[in-house]
Tab-separated table of C-alpha atoms in Angstrom:
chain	number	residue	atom	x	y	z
G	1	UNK	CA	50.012	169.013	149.682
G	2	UNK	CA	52.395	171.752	148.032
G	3	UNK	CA	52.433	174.671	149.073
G	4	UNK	CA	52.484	177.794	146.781
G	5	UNK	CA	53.060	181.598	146.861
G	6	UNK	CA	51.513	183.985	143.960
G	7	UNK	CA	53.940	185.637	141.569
G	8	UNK	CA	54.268	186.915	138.396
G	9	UNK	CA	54.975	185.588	135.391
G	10	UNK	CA	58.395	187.200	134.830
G	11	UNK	CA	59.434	185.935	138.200
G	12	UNK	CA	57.908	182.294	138.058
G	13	UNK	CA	60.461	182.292	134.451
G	14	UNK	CA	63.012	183.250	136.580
G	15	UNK	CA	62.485	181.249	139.565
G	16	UNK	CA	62.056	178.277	136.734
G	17	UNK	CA	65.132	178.979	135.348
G	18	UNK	CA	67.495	179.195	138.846
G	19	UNK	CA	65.157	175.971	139.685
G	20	UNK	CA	65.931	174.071	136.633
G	21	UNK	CA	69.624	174.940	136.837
G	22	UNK	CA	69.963	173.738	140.344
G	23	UNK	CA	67.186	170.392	140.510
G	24	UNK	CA	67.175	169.118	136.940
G	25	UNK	CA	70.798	166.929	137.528
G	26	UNK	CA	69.252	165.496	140.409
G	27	UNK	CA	66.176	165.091	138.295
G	28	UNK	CA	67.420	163.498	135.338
G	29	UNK	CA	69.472	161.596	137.999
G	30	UNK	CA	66.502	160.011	139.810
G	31	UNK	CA	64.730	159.488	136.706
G	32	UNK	CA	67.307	157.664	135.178
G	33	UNK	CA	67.524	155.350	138.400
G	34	UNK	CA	64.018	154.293	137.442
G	35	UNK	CA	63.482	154.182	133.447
G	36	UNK	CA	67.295	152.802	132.613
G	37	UNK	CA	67.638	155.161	129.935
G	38	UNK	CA	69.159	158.704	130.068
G	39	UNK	CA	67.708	159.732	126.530
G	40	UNK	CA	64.179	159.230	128.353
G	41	UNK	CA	64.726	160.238	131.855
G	42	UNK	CA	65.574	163.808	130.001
G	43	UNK	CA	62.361	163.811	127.994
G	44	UNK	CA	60.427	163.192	130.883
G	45	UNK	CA	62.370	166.054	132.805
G	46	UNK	CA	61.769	168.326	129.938
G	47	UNK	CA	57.828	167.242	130.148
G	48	UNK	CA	57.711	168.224	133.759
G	49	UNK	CA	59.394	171.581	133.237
G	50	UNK	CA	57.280	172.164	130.451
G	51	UNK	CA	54.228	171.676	133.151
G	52	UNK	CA	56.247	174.071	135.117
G	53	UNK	CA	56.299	176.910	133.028
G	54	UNK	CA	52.363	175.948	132.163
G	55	UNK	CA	51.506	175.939	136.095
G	56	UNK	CA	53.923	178.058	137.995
G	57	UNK	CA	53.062	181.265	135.993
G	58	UNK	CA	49.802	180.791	137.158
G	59	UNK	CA	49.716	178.822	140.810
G	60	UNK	CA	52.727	180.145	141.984
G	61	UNK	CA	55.940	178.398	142.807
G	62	UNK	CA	55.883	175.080	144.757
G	63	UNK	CA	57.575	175.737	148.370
G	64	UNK	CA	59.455	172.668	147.547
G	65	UNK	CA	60.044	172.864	143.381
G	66	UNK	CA	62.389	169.731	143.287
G	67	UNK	CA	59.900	167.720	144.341
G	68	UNK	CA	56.684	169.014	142.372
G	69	UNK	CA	58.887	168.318	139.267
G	70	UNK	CA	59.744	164.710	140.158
G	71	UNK	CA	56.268	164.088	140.882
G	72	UNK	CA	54.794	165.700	137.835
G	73	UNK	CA	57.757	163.566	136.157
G	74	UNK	CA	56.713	160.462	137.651
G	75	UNK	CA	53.466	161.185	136.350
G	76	UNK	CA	54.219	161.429	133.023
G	77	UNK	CA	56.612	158.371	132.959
G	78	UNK	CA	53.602	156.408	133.698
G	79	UNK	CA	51.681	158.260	130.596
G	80	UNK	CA	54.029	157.705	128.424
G	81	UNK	CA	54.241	154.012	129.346
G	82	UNK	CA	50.657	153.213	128.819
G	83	UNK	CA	50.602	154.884	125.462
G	84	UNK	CA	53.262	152.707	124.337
G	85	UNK	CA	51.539	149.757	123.089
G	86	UNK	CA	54.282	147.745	122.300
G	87	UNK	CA	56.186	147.743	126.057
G	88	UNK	CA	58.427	144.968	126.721
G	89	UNK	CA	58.948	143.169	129.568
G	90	UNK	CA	61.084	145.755	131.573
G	91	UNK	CA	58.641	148.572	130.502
G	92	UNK	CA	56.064	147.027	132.038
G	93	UNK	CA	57.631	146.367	135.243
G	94	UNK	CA	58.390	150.056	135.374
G	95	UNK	CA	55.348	151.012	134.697
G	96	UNK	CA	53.429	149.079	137.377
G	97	UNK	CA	56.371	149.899	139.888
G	98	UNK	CA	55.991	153.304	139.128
G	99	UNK	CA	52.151	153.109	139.699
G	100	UNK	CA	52.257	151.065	143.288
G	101	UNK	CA	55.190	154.025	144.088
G	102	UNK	CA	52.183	156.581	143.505
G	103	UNK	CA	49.394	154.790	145.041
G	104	UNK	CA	51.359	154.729	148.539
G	105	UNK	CA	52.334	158.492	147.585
G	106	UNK	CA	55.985	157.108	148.102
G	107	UNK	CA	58.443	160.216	149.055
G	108	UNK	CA	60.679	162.308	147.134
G	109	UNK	CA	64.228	159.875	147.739
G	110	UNK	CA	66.517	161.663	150.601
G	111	UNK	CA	69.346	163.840	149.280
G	112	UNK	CA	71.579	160.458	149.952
G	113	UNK	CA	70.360	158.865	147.374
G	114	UNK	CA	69.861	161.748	144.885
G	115	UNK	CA	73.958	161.459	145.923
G	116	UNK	CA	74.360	158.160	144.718
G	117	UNK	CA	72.147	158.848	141.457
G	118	UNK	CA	73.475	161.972	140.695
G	119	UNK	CA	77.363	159.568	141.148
G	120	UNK	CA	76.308	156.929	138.706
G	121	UNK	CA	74.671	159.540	136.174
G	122	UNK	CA	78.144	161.344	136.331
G	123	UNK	CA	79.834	158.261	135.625
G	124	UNK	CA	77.500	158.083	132.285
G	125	UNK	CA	77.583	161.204	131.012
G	126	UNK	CA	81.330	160.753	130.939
G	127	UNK	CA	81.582	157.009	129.699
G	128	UNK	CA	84.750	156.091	127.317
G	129	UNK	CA	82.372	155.229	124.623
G	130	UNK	CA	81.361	158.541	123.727
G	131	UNK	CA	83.950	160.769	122.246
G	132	UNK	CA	85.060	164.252	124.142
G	133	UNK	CA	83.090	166.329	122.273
G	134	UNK	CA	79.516	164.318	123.001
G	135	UNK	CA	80.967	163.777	126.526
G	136	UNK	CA	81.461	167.443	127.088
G	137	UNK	CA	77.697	168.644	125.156
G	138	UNK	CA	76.013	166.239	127.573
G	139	UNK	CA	78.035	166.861	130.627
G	140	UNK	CA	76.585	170.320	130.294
G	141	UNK	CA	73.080	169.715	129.310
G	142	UNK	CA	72.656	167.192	131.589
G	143	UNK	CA	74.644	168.066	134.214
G	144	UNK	CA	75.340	171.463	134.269
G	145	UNK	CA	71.670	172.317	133.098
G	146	UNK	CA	72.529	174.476	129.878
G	147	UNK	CA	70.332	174.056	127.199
G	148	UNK	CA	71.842	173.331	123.596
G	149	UNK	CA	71.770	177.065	122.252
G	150	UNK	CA	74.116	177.976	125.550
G	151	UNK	CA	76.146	175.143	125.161
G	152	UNK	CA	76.910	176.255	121.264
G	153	UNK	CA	77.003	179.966	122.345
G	154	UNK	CA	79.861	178.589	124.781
G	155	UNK	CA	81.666	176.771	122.526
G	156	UNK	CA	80.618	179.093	119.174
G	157	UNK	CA	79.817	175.817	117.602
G	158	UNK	CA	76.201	175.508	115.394
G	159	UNK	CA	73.439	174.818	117.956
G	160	UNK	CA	72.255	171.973	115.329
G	161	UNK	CA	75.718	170.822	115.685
G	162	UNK	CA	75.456	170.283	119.398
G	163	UNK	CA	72.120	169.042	119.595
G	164	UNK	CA	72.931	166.600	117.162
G	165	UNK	CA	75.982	165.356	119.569
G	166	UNK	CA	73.873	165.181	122.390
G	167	UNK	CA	71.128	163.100	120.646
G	168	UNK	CA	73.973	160.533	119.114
G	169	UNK	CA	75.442	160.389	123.043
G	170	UNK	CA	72.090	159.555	124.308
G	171	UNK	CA	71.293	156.945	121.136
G	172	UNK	CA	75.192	155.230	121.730
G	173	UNK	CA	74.534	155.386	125.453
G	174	UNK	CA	71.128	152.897	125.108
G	175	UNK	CA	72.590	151.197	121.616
G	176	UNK	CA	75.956	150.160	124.647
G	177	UNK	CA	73.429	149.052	127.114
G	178	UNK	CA	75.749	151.484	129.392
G	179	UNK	CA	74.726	150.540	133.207
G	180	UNK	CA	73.509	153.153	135.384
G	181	UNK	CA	76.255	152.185	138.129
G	182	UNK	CA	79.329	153.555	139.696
G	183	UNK	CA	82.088	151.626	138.074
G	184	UNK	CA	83.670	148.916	140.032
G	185	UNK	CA	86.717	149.494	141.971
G	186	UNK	CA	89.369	148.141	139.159
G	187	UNK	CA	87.929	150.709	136.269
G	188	UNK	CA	87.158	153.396	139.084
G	189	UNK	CA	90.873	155.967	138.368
G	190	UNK	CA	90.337	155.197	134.483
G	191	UNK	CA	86.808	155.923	134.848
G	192	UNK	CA	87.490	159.175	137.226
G	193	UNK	CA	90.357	160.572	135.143
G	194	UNK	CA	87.605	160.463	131.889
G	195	UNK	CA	85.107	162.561	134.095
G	196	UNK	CA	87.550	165.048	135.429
G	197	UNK	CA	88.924	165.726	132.338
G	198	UNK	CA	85.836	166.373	130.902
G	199	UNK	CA	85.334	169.105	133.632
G	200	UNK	CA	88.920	170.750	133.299
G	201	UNK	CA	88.402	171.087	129.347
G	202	UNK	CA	84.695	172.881	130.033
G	203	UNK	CA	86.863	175.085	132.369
G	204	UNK	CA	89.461	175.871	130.344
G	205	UNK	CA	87.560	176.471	127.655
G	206	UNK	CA	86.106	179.493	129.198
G	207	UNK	CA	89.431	180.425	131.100
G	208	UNK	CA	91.328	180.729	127.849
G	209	UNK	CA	88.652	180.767	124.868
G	210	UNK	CA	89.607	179.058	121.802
G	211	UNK	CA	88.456	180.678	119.479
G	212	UNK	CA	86.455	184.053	119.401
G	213	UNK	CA	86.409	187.870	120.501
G	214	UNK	CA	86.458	187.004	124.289
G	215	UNK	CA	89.595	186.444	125.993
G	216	UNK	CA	87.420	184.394	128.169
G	217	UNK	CA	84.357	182.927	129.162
G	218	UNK	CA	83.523	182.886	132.609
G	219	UNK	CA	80.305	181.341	132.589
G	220	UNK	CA	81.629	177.916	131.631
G	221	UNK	CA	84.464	178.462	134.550
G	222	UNK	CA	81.596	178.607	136.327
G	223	UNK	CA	79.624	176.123	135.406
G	224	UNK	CA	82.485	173.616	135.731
G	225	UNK	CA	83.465	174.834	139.137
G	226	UNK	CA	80.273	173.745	140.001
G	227	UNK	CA	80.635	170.446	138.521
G	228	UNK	CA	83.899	169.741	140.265
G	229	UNK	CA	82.561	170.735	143.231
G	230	UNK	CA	79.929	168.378	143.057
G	231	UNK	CA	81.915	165.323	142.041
G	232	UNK	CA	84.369	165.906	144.925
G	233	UNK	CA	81.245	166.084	146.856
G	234	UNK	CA	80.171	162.487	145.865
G	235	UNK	CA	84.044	161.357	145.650
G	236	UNK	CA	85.037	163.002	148.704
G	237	UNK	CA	87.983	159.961	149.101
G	238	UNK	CA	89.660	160.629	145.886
G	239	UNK	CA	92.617	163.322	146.021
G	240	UNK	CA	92.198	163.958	142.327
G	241	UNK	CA	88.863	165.629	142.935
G	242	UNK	CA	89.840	167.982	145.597
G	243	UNK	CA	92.973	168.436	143.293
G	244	UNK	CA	90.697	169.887	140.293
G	245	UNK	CA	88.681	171.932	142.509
G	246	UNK	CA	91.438	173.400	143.914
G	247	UNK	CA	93.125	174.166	140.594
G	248	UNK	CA	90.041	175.730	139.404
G	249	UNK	CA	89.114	177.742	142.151
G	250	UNK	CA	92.354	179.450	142.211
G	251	UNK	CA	92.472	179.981	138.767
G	252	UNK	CA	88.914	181.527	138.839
G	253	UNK	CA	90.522	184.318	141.109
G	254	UNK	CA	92.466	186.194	138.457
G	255	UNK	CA	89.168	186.093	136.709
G	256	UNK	CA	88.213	189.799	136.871
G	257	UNK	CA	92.334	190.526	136.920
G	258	UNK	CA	93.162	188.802	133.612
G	259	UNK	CA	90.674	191.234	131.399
G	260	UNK	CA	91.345	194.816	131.128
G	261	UNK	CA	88.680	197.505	130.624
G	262	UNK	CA	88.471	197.323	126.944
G	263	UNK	CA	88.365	193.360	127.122
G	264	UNK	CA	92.263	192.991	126.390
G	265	UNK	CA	94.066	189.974	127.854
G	266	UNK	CA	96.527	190.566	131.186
G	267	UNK	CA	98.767	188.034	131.370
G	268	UNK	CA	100.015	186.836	134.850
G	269	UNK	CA	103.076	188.969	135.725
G	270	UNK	CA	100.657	192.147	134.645
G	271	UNK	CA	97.931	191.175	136.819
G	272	UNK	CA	96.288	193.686	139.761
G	273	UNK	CA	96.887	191.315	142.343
G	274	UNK	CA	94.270	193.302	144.508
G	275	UNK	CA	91.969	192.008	142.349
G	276	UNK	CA	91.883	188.093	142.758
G	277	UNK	CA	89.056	186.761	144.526
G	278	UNK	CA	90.704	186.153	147.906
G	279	UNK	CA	87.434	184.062	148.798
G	280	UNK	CA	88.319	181.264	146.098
G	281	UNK	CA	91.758	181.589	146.483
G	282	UNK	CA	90.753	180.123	150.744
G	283	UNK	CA	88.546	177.454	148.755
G	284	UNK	CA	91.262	176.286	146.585
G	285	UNK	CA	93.844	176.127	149.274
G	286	UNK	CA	91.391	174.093	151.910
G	287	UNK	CA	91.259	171.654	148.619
G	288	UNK	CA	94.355	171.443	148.266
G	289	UNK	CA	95.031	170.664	151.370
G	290	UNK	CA	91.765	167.879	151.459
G	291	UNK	CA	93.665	166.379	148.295
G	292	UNK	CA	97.319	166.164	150.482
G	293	UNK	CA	95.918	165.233	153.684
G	294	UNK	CA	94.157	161.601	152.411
G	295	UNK	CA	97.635	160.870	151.128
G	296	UNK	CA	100.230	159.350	148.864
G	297	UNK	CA	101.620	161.187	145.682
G	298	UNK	CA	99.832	164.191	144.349
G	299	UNK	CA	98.524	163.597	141.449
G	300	UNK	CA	98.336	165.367	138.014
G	301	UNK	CA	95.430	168.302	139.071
G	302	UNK	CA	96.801	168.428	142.510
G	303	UNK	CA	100.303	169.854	141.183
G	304	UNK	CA	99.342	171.727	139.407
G	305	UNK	CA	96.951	173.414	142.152
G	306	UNK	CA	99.787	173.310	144.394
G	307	UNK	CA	102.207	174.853	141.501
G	308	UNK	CA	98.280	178.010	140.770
G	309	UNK	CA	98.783	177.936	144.959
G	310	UNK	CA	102.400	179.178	144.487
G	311	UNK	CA	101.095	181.977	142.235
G	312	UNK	CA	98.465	182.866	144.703
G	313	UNK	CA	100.718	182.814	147.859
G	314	UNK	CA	102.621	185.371	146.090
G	315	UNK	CA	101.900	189.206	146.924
G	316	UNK	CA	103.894	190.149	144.197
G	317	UNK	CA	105.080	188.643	140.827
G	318	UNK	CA	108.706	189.526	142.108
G	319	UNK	CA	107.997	187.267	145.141
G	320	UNK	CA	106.691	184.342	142.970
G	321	UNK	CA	108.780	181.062	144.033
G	322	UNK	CA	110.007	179.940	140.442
G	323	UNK	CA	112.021	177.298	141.849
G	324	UNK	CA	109.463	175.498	143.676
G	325	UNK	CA	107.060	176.332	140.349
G	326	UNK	CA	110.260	174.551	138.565
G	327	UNK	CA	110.570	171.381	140.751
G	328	UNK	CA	106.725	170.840	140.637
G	329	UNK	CA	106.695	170.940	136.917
G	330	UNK	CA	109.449	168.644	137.002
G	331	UNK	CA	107.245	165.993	139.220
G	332	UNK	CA	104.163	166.719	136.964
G	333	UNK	CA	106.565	165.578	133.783
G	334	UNK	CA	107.401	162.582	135.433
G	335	UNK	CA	103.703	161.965	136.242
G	336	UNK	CA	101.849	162.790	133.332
G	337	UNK	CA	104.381	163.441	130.890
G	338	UNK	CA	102.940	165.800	127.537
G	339	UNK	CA	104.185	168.171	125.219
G	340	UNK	CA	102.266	171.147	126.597
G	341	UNK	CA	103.510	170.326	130.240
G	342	UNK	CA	107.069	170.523	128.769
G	343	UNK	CA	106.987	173.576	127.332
G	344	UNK	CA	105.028	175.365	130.885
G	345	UNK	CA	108.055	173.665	132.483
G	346	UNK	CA	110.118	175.740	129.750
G	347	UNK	CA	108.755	178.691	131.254
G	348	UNK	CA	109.076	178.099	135.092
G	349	UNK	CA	112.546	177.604	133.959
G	350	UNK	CA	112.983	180.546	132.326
G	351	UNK	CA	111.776	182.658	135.262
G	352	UNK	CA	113.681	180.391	137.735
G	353	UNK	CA	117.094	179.690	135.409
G	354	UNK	CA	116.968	182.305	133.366
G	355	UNK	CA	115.761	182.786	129.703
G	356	UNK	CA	119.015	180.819	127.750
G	357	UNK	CA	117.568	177.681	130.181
G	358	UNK	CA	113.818	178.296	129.549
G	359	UNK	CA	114.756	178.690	125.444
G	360	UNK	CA	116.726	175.172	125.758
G	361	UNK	CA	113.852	173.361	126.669
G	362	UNK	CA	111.612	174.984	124.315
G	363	UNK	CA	113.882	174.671	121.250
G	364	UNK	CA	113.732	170.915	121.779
G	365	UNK	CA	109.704	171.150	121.459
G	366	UNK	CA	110.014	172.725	117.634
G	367	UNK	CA	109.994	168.982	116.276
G	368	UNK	CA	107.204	168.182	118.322
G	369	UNK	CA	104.442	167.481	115.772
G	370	UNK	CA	101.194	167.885	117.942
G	371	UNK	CA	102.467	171.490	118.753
G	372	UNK	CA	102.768	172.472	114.969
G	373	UNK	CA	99.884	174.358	114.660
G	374	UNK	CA	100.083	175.761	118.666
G	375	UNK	CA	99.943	178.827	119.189
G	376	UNK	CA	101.931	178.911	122.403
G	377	UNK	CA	105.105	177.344	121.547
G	378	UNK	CA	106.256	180.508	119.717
G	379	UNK	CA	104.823	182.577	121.965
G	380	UNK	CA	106.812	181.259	124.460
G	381	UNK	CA	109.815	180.989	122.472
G	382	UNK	CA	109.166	184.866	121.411
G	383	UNK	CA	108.942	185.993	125.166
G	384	UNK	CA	112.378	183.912	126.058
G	385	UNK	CA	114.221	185.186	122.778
G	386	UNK	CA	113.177	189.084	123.907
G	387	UNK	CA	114.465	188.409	127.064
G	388	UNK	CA	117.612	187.545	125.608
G	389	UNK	CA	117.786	190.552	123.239
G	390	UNK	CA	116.968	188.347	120.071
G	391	UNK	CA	114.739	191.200	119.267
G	392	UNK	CA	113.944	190.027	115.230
G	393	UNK	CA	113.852	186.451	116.243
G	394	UNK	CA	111.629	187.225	118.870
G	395	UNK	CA	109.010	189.487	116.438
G	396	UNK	CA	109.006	186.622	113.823
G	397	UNK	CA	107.766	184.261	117.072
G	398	UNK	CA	105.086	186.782	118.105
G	399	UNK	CA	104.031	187.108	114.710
G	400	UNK	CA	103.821	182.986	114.203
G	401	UNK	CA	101.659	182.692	117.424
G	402	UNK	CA	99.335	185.787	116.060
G	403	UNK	CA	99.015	183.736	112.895
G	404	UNK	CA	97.953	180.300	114.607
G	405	UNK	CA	95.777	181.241	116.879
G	406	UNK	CA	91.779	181.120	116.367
G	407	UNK	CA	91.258	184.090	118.967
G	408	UNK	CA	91.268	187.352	118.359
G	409	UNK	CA	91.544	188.820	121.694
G	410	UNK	CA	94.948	186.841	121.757
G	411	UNK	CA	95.836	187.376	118.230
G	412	UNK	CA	95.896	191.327	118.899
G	413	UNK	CA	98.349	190.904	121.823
G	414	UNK	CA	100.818	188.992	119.947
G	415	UNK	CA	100.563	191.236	117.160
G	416	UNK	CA	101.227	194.400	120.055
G	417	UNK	CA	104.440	191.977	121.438
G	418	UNK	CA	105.479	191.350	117.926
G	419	UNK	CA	105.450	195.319	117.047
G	420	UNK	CA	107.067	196.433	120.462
G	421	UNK	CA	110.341	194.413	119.555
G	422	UNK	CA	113.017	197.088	119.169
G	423	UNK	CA	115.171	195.859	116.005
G	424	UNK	CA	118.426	194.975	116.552
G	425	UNK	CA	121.947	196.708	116.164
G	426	UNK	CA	123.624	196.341	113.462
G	427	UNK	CA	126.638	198.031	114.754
């Protein structure tokens, strides 16, 4: 029997709410192991926290709340399955599996297999026939535990918006018949690189907002630290995994640096070095070194930790080592070849070669026409051309890269770059 301890109300919400955050993955996980279908291993989820907020306010909290909420989701999965009247085959199965399962009071599965459910839900939640947008909404409802109106908050999108994404995912996801497996071996670095990415773009999205008044966001960092941590957790063999985590966790340390008391940006050279988290700097460097020691080439995330590792081996910006920064970019464009890695490898060479090399490589970007409407190509360009004393060249950049982009944070430093260009002799 569970054990319980009296509390109030206001702490059983809380205690709910860190619960629900933590167990429901695992949850939804386990439930989907046994119904087949994510849409209803969530509404059963939902049923048992709804009995959780019902109970707990007045029993107390479980001593073990994971596994009160799998029971009492059990429970109703065997409700709802006698109410349907019109169960097929496979429903039926499930529900008389689920009922022996009860009657010999089977146990809560080890944390091993929560592992390998939590794996294959993952794997789901991130599955090539969804687009990145439903992907990411169900990543972090599902995964990350956020409910819809934090997920829009996040991403300052309409919370009918997202709830209507997350409702098409789940809908597509049955309407695929997507299996509730790891992928095989041949699909496993396709399937991988679609789940990590999803994670990087939740993190970046709060590193460097979008859109907004916030220069960032650093509950979503957060949230998809946490997720990265868990996959290379259940992936500990692939390098890309301890490559992400690594990359984030360093990244995460200039957190409290890269915001100044009134909420304005500090860009990197600016920074209070004193004030990155030396704690997840360690964490990103031990991953780092998890993703070189199982071997072979590093790949895409694990440069560029290892190029966020230079930055954080640094005590100084003047001691920053732009020509190692340089030749990693210059392995990460042979790797994974983009516009927006060519013009951060315009930059390393700027600091390493000088401005007049930096500006070469971004001039040859201007043509590029996914980078027509972003932002950061003339801000680059306007911090190279000030460098070479192209003062009014330089303003009409800053002032292009106020104009594009969709945060205001950002837009006011460009604007303050822009107006702090001296104008030029005319002598």
């Amino acid at each position: 029997m569970l054990q319980s301890t009296a509390v109030t109300a206001a702490d059983a919400h809380r205690a709910i709410d860190a619960v629900w955050r933590i167990e429901s993955p695992r949850l939804i996980a386990g439930l989907t192991r046994i119904v087949r279908d994510v849409g209803l291993a969530e509404d059963l989820a939902q049923d048992a926290l709804v009995a959780a907020v019902e109970q707990w306010t007045e029993s107390g909290v479980p001593d073990n709340p994971g596994a009160w909420l799998m029971a009492t989701a059990k429970h109703r999965a065997v409700d709802r399955l006698r109410r349907d009247e019109r169960l097929d085959r496979k429903h039926a199965e499930i529900g008389r599996e689920l009922e022996a399962a009860q009657k010999m009071a089977t146990p809560v599965p080890e944390s091993g297999d929560f592992g390998d459910d939590l794996l294959r839900l993952v794997f789901i939640v991130c599955h090539p026939v969804l687009s990145t947008e439903a992907r990411v909404a169900l990543t972090l409802r599902l995964l990350g535990g956020l409910t819809t109106e934090e997920i829009a908050r996040a991403f300052l999108v309409p919370e009918p918006t997202v709830a209507q994404r997350i409702v098409r995912a789940k809908r597509t996801l049955t309407a695929a018949h997507v299996p509730f497996e790891v992928p095989a071996a041949g699909d496993l670095e396709a399937r991988l690189e679609s789940v990590l990415g999803v994670i990087y773009l939740v993190f970046n999205e709060g590193y460097s907002a979008t859109a907004g008044d916030d220069w960032m966001r650093p509950a979503l960092c957060l949230d998809a630290l946490r997720l990265g941590r868990l996959v290379a957790e259940l992936l500990p063999r692939e390098p890309e995994t301890h490559g992400l985590v690594a990359l984030m966790e360093i990244q995460a340390s200039r957190t409290r640096a890269r915001v100044g008391p009134a909420g304005e940006p500090i860009l990197l050279l600016d920074q209070n070095r004193g004030q990155w988290d030396q704690l997840l700097i360690r964490r990103g460097l031990v991953a780092l070194d998890r993703a070189e020691a199982l071997g072979g080439a590093l790949g895409p995330y694990a440069l560029q930790a290892a190029i966020a590792a230079c930055h954080a081996r640094a005590r100084t910006a003047a001691e920053t080592d732009w020509a190692q920064i340089a030749a990693l970019y210059d392995a990460l464009a042979q790797l994974a070849h983009s516009p927006v890695v060519e013009l951060n490898r315009a930059v390393a060479y700027g600091m390493a070669f000088g401005p007049a090399a930096g500006l070469e490589l971004a001039d040859a970007l201007i043509s590029e026409p996914s980078l027509k409407s972003y932002h950061l190509l003339p801000s680059v360009r306007g911090d190279l051309l000030a460098k070479l004393g192209r003062s009014d060249e330089a303003r009409s950049e800053f002032e292009r890269g106020a104009s594009l982009t969709r945060n205001a944070r950002e837009r006011q430093l460009l604007l303050e770059r822009a107006a702090a260009c001296p104008p030029e002799s005319t002598v």
